[in-house]
Short mmCIF file of C-alpha atoms and ligand atoms in Angstrom, two decimals:
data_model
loop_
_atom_site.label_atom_id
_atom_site.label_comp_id
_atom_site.label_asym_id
_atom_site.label_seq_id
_atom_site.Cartn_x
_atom_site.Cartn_y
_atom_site.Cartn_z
CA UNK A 718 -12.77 -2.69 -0.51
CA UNK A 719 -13.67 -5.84 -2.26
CA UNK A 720 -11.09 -9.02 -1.81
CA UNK A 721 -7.85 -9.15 -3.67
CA UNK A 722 -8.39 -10.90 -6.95
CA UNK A 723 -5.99 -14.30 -7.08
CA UNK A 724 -3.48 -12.82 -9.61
CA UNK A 725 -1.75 -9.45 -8.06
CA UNK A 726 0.07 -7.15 -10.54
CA UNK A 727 3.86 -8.51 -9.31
CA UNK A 728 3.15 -12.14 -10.84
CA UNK A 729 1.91 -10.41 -14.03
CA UNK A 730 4.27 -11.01 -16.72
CA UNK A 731 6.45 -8.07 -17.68
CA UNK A 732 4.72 -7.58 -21.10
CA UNK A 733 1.25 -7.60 -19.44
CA UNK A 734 2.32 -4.55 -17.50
CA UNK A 735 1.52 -1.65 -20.55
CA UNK A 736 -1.79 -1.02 -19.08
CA UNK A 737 0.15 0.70 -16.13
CA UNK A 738 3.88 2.27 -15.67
CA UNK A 739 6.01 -0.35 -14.28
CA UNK A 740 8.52 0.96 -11.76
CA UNK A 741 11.12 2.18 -12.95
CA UNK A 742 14.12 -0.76 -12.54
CA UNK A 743 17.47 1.63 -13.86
CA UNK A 744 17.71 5.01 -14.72
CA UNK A 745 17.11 4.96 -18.43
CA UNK A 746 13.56 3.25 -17.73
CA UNK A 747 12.56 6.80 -16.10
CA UNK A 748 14.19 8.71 -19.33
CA UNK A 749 15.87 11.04 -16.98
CA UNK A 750 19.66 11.94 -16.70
CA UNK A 751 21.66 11.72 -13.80
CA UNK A 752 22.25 15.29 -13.28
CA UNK A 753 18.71 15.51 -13.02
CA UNK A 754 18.44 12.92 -10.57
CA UNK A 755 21.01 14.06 -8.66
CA UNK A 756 20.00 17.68 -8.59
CA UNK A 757 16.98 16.63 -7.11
CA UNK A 758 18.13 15.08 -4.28
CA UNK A 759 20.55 17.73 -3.83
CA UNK A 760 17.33 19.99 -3.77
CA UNK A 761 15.05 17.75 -1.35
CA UNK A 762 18.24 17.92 1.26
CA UNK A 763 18.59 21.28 0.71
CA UNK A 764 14.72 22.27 1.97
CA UNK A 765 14.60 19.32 4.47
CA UNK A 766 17.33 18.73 5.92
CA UNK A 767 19.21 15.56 6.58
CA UNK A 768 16.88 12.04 5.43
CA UNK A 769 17.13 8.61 5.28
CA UNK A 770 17.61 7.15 1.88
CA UNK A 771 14.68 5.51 2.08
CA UNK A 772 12.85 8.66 2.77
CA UNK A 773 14.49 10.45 -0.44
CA UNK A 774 12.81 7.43 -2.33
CA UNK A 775 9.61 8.27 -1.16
CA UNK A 776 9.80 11.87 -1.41
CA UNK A 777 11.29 11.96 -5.36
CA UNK A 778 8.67 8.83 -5.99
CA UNK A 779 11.89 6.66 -7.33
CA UNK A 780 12.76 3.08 -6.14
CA UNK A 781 15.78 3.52 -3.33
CA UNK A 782 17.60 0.85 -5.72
CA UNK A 783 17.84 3.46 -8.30
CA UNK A 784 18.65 6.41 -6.64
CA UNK A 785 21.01 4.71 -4.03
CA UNK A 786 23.85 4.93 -7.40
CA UNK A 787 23.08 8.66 -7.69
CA UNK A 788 23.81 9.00 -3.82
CA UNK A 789 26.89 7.18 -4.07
CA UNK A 790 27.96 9.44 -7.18
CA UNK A 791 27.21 12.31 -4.67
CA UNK A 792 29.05 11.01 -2.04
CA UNK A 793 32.21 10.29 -3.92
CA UNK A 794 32.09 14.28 -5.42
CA UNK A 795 31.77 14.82 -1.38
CA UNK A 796 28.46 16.58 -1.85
CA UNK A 797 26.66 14.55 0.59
CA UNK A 798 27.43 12.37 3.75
CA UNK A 799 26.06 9.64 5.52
CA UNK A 800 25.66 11.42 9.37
CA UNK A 801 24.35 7.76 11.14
CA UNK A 802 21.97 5.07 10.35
CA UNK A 803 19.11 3.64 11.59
CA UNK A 804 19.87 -0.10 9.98
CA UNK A 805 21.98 -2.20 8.62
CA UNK A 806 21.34 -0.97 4.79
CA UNK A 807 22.31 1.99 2.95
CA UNK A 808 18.12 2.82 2.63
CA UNK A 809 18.60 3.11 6.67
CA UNK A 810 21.51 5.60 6.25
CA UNK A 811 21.04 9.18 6.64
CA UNK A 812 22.41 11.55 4.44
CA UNK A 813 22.95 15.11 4.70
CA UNK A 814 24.53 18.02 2.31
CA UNK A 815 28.52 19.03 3.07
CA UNK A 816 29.56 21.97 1.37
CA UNK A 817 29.78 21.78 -2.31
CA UNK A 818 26.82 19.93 -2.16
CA UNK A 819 24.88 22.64 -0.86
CA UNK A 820 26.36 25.09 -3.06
CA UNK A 821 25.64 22.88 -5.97
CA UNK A 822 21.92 22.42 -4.80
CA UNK A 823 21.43 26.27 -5.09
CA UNK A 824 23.07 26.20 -8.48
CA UNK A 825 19.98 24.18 -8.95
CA UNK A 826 17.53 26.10 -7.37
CA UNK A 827 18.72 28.42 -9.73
CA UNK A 828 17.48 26.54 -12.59
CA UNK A 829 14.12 25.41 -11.43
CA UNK A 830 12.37 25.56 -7.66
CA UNK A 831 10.84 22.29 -8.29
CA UNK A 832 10.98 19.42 -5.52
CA UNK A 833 8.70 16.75 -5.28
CA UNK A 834 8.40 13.41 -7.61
CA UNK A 835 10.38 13.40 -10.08
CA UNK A 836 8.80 14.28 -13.20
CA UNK A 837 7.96 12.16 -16.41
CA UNK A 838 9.94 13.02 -19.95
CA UNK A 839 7.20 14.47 -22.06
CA UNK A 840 7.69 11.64 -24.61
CA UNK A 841 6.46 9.05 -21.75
CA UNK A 842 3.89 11.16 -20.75
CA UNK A 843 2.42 11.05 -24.74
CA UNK A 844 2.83 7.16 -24.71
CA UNK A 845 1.15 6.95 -21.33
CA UNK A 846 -1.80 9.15 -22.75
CA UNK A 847 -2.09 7.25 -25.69
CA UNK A 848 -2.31 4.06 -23.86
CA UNK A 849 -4.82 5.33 -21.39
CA UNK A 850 -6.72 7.37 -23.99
CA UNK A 851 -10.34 8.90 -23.41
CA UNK A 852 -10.82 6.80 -26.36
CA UNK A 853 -10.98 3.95 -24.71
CA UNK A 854 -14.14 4.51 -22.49
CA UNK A 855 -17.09 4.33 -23.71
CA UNK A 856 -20.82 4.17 -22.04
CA UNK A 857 -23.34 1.60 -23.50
CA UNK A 858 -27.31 2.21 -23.37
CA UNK A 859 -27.55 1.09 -20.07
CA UNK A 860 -24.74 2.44 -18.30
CA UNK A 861 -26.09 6.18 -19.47
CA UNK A 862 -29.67 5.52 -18.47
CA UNK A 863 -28.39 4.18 -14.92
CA UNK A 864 -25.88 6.74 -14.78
CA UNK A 865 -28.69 9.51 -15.40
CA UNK A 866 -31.34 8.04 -14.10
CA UNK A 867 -31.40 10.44 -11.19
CA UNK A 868 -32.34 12.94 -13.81
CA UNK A 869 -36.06 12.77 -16.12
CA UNK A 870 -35.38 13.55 -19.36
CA UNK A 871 -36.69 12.47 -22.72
CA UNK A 872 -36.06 9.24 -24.57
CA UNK A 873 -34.62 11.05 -27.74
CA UNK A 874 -32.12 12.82 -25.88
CA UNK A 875 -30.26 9.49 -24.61
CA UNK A 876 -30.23 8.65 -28.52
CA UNK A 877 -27.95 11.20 -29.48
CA UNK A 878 -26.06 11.44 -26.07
CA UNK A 879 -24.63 8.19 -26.01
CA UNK A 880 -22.96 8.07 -29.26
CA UNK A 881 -21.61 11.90 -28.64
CA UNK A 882 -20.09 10.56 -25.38
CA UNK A 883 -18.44 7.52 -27.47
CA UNK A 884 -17.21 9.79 -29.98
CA UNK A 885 -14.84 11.33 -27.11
CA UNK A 886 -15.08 14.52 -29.07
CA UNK A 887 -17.12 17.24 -28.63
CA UNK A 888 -20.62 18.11 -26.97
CA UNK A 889 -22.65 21.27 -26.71
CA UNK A 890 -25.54 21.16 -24.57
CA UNK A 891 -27.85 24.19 -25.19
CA UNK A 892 -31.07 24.69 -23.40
CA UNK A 893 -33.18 27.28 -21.56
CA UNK A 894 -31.51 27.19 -17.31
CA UNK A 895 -32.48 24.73 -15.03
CA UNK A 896 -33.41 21.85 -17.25
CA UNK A 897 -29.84 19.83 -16.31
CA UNK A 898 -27.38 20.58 -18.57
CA UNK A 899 -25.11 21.13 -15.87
CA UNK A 900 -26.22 17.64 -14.07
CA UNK A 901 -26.08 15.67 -17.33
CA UNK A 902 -22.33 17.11 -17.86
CA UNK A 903 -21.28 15.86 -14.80
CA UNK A 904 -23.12 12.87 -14.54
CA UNK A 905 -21.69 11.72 -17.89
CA UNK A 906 -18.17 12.18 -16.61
CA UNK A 907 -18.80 10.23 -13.48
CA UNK A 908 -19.70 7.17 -15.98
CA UNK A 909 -16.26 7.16 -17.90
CA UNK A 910 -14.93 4.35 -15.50
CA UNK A 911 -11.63 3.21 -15.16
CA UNK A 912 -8.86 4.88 -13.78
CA UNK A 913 -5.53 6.64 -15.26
CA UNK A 914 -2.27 7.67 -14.49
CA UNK A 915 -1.44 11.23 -14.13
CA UNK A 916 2.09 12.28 -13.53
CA UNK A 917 3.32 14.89 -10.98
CA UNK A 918 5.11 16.52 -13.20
CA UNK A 919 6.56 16.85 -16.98
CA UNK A 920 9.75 17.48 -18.14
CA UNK A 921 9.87 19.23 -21.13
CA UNK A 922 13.43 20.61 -22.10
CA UNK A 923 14.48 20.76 -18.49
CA UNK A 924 11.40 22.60 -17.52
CA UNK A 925 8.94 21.16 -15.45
CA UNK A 926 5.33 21.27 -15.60
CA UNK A 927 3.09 20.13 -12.51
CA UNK A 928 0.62 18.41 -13.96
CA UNK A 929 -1.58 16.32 -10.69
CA UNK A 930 -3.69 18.82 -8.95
CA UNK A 931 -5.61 17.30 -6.23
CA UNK A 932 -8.53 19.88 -6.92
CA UNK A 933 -9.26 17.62 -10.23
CA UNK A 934 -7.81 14.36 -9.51
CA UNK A 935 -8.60 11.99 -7.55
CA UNK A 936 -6.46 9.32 -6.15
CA UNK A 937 -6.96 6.20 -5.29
CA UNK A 938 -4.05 4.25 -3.74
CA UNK A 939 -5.00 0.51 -4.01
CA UNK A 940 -6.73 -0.94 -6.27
CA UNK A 941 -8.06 -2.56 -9.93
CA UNK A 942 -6.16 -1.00 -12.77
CA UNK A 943 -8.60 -0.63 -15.57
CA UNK A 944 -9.10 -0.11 -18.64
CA UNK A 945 -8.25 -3.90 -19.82
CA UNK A 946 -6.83 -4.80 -16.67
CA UNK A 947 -8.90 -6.75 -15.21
CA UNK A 948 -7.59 -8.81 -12.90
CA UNK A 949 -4.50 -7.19 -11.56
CA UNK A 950 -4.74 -5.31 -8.73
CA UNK A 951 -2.68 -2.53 -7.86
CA UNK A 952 0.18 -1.96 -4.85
CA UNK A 953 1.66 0.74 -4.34
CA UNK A 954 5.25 0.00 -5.03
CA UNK A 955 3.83 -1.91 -8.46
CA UNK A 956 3.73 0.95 -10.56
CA UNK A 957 5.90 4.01 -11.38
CA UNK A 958 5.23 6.06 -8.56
CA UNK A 959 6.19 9.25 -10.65
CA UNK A 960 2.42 8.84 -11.26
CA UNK A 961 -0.56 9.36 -9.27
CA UNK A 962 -3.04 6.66 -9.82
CA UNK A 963 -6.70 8.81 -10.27
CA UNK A 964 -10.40 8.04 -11.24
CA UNK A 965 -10.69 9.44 -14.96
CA UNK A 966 -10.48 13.52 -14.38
CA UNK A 967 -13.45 16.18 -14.27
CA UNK A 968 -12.35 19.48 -14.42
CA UNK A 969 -15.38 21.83 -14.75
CA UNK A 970 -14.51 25.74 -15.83
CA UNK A 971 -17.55 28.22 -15.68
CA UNK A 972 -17.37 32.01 -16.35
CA UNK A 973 -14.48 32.73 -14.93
CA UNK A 974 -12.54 30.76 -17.62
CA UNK A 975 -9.40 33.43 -19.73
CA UNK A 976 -7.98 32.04 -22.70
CA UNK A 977 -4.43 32.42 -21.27
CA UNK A 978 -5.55 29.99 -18.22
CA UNK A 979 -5.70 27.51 -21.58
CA UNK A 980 -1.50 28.31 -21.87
CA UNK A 981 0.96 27.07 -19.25
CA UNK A 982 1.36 29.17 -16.41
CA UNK A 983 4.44 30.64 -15.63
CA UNK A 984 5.69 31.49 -12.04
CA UNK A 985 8.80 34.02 -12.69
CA UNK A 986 9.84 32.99 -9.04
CA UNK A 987 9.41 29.38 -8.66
CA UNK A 988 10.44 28.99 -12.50
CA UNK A 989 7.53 26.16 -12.82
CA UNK A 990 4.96 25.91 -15.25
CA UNK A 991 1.41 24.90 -14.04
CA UNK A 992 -0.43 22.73 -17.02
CA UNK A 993 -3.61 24.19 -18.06
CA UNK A 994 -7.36 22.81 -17.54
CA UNK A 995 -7.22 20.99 -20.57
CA UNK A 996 -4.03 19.07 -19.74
CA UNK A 997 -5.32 18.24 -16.14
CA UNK A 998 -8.53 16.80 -18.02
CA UNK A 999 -6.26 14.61 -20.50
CA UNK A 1000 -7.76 11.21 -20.16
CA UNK A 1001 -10.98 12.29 -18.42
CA UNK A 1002 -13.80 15.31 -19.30
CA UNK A 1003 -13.78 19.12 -19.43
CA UNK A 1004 -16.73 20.76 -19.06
CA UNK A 1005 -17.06 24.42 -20.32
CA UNK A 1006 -20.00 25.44 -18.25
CA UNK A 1007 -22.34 28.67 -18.95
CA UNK A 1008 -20.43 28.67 -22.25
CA UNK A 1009 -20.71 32.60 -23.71
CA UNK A 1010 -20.66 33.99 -20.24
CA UNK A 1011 -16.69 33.77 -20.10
CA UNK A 1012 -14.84 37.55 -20.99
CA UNK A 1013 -13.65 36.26 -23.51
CA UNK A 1014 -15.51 36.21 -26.73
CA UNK A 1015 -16.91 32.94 -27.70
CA UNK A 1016 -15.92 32.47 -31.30
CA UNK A 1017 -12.04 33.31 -29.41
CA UNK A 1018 -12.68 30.61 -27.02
CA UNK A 1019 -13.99 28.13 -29.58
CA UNK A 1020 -11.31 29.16 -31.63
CA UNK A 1021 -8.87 28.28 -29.51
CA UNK A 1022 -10.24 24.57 -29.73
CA UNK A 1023 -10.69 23.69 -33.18
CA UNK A 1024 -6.86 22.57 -34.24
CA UNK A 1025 -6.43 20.65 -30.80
CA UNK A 1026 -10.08 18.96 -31.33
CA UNK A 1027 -9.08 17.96 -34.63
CA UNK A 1028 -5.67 16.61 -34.04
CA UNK A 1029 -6.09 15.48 -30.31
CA UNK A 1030 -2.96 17.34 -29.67
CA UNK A 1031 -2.52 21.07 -28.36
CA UNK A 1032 0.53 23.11 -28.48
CA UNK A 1033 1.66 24.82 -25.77
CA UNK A 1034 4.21 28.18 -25.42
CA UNK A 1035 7.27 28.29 -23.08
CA UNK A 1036 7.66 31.50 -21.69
CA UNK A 1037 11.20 31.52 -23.72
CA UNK A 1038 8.47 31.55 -26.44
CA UNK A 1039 8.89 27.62 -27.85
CA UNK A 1040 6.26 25.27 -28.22
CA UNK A 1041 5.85 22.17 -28.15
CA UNK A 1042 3.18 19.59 -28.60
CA UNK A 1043 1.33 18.14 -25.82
CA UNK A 1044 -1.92 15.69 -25.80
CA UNK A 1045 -5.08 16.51 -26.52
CA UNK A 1046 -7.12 13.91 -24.45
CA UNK A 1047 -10.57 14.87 -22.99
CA UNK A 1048 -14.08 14.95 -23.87
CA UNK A 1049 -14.62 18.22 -24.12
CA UNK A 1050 -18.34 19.78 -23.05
CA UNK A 1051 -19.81 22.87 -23.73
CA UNK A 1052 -22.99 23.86 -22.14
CA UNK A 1053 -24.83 27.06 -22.10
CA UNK A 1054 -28.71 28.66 -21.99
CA UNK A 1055 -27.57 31.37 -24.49
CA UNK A 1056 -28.87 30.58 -27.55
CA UNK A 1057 -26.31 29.03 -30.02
CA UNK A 1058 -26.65 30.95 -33.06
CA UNK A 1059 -26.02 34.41 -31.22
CA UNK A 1060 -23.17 32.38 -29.60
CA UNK A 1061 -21.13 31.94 -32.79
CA UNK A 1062 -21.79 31.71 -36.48
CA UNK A 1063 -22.70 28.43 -37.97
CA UNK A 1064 -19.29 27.95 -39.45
CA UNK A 1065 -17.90 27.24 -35.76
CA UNK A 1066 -20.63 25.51 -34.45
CA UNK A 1067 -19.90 22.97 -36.80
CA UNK A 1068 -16.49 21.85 -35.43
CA UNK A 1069 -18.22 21.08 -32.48
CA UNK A 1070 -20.41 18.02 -33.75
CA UNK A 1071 -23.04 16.42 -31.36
CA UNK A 1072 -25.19 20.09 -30.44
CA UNK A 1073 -28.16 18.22 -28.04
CA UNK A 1074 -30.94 20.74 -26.61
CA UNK A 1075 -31.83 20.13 -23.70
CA UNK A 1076 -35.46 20.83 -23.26
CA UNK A 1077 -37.81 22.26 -20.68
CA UNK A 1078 -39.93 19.01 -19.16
CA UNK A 1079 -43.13 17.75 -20.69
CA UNK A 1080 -46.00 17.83 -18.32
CA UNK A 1081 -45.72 14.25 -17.67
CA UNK A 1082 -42.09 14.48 -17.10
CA UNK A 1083 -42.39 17.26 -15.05
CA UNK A 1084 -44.84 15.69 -12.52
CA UNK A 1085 -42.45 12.81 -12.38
CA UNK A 1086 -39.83 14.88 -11.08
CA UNK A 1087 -42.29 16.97 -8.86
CA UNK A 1088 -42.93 13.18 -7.43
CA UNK A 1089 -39.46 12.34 -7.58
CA UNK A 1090 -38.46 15.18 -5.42
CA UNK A 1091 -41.13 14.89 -2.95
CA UNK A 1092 -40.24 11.59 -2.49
CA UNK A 1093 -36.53 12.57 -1.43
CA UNK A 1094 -37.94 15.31 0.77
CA UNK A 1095 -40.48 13.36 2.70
CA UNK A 1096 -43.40 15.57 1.64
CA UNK A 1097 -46.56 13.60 0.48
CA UNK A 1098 -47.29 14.38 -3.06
CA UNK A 1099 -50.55 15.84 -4.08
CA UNK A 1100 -52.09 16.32 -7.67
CA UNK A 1101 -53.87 19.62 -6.14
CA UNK A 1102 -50.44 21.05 -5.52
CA UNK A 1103 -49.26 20.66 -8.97
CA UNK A 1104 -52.51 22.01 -10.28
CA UNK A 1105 -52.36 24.91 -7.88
CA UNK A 1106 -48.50 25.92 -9.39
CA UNK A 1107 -49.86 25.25 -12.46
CA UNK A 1108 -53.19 27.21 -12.71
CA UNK A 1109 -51.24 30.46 -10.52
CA UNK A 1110 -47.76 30.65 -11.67
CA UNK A 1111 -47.06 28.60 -15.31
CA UNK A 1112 -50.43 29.80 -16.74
CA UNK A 1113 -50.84 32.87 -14.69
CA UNK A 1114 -48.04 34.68 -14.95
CA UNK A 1115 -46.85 32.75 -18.07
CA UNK A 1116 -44.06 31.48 -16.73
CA UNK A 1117 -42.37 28.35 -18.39
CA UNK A 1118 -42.06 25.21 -16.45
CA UNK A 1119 -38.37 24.24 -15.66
CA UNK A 1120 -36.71 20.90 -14.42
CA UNK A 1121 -35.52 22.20 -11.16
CA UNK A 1122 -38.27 24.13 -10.25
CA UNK A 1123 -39.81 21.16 -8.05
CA UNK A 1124 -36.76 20.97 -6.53
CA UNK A 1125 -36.45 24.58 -5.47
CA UNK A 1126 -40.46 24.93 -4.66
CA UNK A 1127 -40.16 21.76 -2.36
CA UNK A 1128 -37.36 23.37 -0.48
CA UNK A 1129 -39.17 26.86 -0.13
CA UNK A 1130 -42.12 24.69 1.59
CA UNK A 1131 -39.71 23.50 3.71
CA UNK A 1132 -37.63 25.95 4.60
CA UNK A 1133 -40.85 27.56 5.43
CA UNK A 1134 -42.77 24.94 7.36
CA UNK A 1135 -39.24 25.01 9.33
CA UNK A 1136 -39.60 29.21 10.35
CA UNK A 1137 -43.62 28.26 10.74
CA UNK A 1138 -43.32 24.93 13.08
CA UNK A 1139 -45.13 23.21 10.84
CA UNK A 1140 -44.59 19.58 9.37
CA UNK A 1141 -43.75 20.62 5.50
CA UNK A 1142 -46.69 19.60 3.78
CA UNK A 1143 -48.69 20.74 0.43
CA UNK A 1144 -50.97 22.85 2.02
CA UNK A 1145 -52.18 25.94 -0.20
CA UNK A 1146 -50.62 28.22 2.11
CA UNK A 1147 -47.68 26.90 2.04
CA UNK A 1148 -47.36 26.33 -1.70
CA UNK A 1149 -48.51 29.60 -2.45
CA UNK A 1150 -45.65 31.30 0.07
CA UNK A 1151 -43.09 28.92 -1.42
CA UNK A 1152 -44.39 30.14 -5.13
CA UNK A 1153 -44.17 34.10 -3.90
CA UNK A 1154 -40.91 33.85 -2.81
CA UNK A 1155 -39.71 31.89 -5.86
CA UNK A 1156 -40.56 33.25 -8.84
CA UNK A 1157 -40.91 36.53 -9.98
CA UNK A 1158 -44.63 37.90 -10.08
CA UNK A 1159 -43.96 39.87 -13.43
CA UNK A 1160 -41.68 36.49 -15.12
CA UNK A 1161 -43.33 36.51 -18.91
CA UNK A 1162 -43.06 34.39 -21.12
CA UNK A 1163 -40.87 35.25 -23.48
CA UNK A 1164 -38.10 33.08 -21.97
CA UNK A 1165 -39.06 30.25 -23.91
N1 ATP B 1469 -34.16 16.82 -16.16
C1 ATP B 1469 -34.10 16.91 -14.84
N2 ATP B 1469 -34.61 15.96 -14.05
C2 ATP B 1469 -34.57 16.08 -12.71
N3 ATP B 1469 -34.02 17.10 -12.07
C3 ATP B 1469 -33.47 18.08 -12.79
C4 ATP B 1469 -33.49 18.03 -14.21
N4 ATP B 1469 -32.89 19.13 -14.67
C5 ATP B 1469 -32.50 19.84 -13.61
N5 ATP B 1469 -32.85 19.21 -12.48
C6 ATP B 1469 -32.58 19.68 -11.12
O1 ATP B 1469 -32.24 21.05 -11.20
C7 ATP B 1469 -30.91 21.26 -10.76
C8 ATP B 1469 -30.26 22.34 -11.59
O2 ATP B 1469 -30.02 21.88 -12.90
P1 ATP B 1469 -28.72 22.29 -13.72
O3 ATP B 1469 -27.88 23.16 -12.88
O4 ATP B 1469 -28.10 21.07 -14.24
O5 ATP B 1469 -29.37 23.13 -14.88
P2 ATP B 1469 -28.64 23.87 -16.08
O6 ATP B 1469 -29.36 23.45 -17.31
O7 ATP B 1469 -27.19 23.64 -16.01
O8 ATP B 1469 -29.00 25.38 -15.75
P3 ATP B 1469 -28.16 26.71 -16.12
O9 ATP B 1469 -28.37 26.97 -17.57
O10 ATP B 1469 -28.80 27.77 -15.27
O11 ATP B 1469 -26.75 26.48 -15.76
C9 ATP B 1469 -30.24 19.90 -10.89
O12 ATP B 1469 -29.17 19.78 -9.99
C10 ATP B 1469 -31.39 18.98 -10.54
O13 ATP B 1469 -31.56 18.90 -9.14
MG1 MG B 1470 -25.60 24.91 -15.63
#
């Protein structure tokens, strides 16, 4: 970690502080009530026992000066007690549940299962995304070619790319398998920069949603806030610790994807609602990979997209059957090798407004790649080699050159060198066995 820039975010004046959630200083700053409060400390007794004030700040992510009033209100209704100390201060006391207290925090349980941070009021959570917007990253010329540049693809495609990123819309990369789509998806996430905020968990008419999923975000405990912060550094008990401080989110769905894993999911037991991909991606990128292979139709899936894409905000159903409105915050990427036109009808397509092929290589970029990869691998290029696939597998069994097939040749040779004892080298032999085992002797060409 790089040194601590001179100004740290707790002499940053208070106005300065919109580019990240403050702590909360009184109750009203976290827009919940005290019943709520309360009820979840009554809860995080309840399942662990007696703790430390101190430790019920940590655990419901609130500053001990805040909830230390709600544990006084719950000690004068006798619902908790203080059973020792380990300090002189009431964050060194321990508390513990008495009777009505623990009858009250199953009352509670009742309502809602949830323990953990306390959650953030829906309405903060919309200023929050608004503030933090996908909007506001962008990629210039040279951060795309640098953040690509592991990949060889033509000069026309970068054209079109960058601006589609910028527009923080929509993308569809189409293209026949193998020739990156996948790779330029998530490469082009991984150059958003800056980092966001992502609470725990919303509140949205006394219901909570859990919203941070460590499978898609990840945190990073110290350090610059960004965007537009430069300079302030981040502590840990700087911001609102309701909120997990994350790299801008990349939540990648493939085939398996249902359109009612785009709906909050209910758990009938637990009574909590788990937010859907495109909520975890607010602020970052969702990519919508093998696009058509999904169950689900893909004019149904598109469908499903069009109002949100157009008004950046989705609307999600309770299972008590209300909705409400939620953000609509991600860069959303569809890629697929099925051809678009027998995907959907024109008419759909169009909603979707940067549609970038992705081409198999050109001869000269393919042999850059071959090169490329050999490099990586350790085995010494040869121009023989390359005519050798060329002459016996592209021309003779008509197959079309792809931009990962030096990638998976190279590893056939060695993978094979490795059974043989052999240093993995270009030989003939060991092309041809690599070749044999790799493609298909009766590929034609009409893949494209
Ligand atoms: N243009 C390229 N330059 C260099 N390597 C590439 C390129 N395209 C693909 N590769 C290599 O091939 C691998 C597979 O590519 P990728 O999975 O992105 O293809 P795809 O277009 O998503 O294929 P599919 O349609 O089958 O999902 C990449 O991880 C990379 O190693
Ligand atoms: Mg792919």
């Amino acid at each position: 970690m790089s040194a601590m820039p001179a100004m740290s975010s707790n002499d940053a004046p208070r106005e300065r502080r919109r580019d990240f959630p403050a702590a909360p200083d009184k109750l009203s700053d976290t827009g919940l009530t005290g019943d709520f409060v309360r009820d979840l400390l009554l809860k995080t007794l309840y399942v662990q026992g007696t703790r430390t004030g101190q430790q019920l700040s940590e655990f419901v992510a609130l500053p001990f000066g805040l909830i230390d009033d709600e544990l006084l209100t719950l000690q004068q209704r006798r619902f908790i007690e203080v059973r020792g100390t380990h300090g002189p201060n009431r964050g060194s006391y321990i508390f513990d549940l008495v009777g009505e207290g623990r009858a009250r925090a199953k009352d509670a349980f009742e309502a809602s299962q949830y323990v953990g941070p306390a959650p953030v009021p829906l309405l903060q959570y919309r200023e929050r995304m608004e503030i933090q917007s996908i909007r506001h990253a962008h990629v210039t010329q040279e951060v795309l070619r640098e953040g690509l540049s592991h990949l060889v693809l033509e000069d026309g495609l970068f054209e079109v790319l960058g601006p589609a990123v910028n527009s923080s819309k929509s993308i569809f990369l189409y293209g026949h398998p193998g020739n990156g789509k996948t790779a330029i998806a998530e490469a082009v996430s991984q150059m958003l920069g800056g980092t966001i905020f992502i609470p725990h968990a919303v509140e949205v008419d006394g219901q909570i949603i859990t919203v941070f999923d460590p499978v898609h975000h990840e945190v990073i405990e110290e350090g610059p806030a960004t965007p537009g912060t430069e300079g302030i550094w981040l502590r840990k008990d700087s911001y609102d610790r309701r909120y997990a401080h994350c790299r801008r989110p990349i939540v990648l769905t493939g085939g398996e994807l249902t359109l009612d894993q785009l709906d909050l999911q209910y758990d009938p037991f637990t009574k909590l609602y788990q937010a859907p991909f495109q909520v975890k991606a607010n602020g970052g990128v969702l990519i919508v990979d093998d696009f058509g292979r999904q169950r689900v139709p893909p004019r149904d899936l598109l469908n499903r997209w069009i109002v949100p894409l157009e008004k950046r905000m989705d609307y999600l159903t309770m299972h008590t059957g209300g909705k409400f409105p939620i953000p609509f915050d991600c860069l959303l990427i569809f890629a697929t090798n099925l051809e678009p036109a027998e995907l959907v009808e024109e008419a759909f397509l169009r909603r979707i407004h940067y549609k970038i092929p992705v081409n198999n290589p050109t001869k000269a970029e393919y042999l850059l790649i071959f090169q490329r990869v050999c490099e990586n691998e350790g085995i010494a290029f040869t121009p023989e080699a390359l005519a050798q696939i060329d002459r016996d597998w592209y021309r003779g069994h008509r197959i079309p050159p792809r931009a990962c097939h030096p990638r998976d040749i190279l590893s056939h040779v060695a993978d094979i060198a490795k059974y043989m004892n052999v240093p993995a080298r270009l030989s003939t032999d060991l092309v041809d066995r690599a070749c044999r085992s790799y493609f298909l002797s009766n590929e034609q060409d009409h893949q494209g």
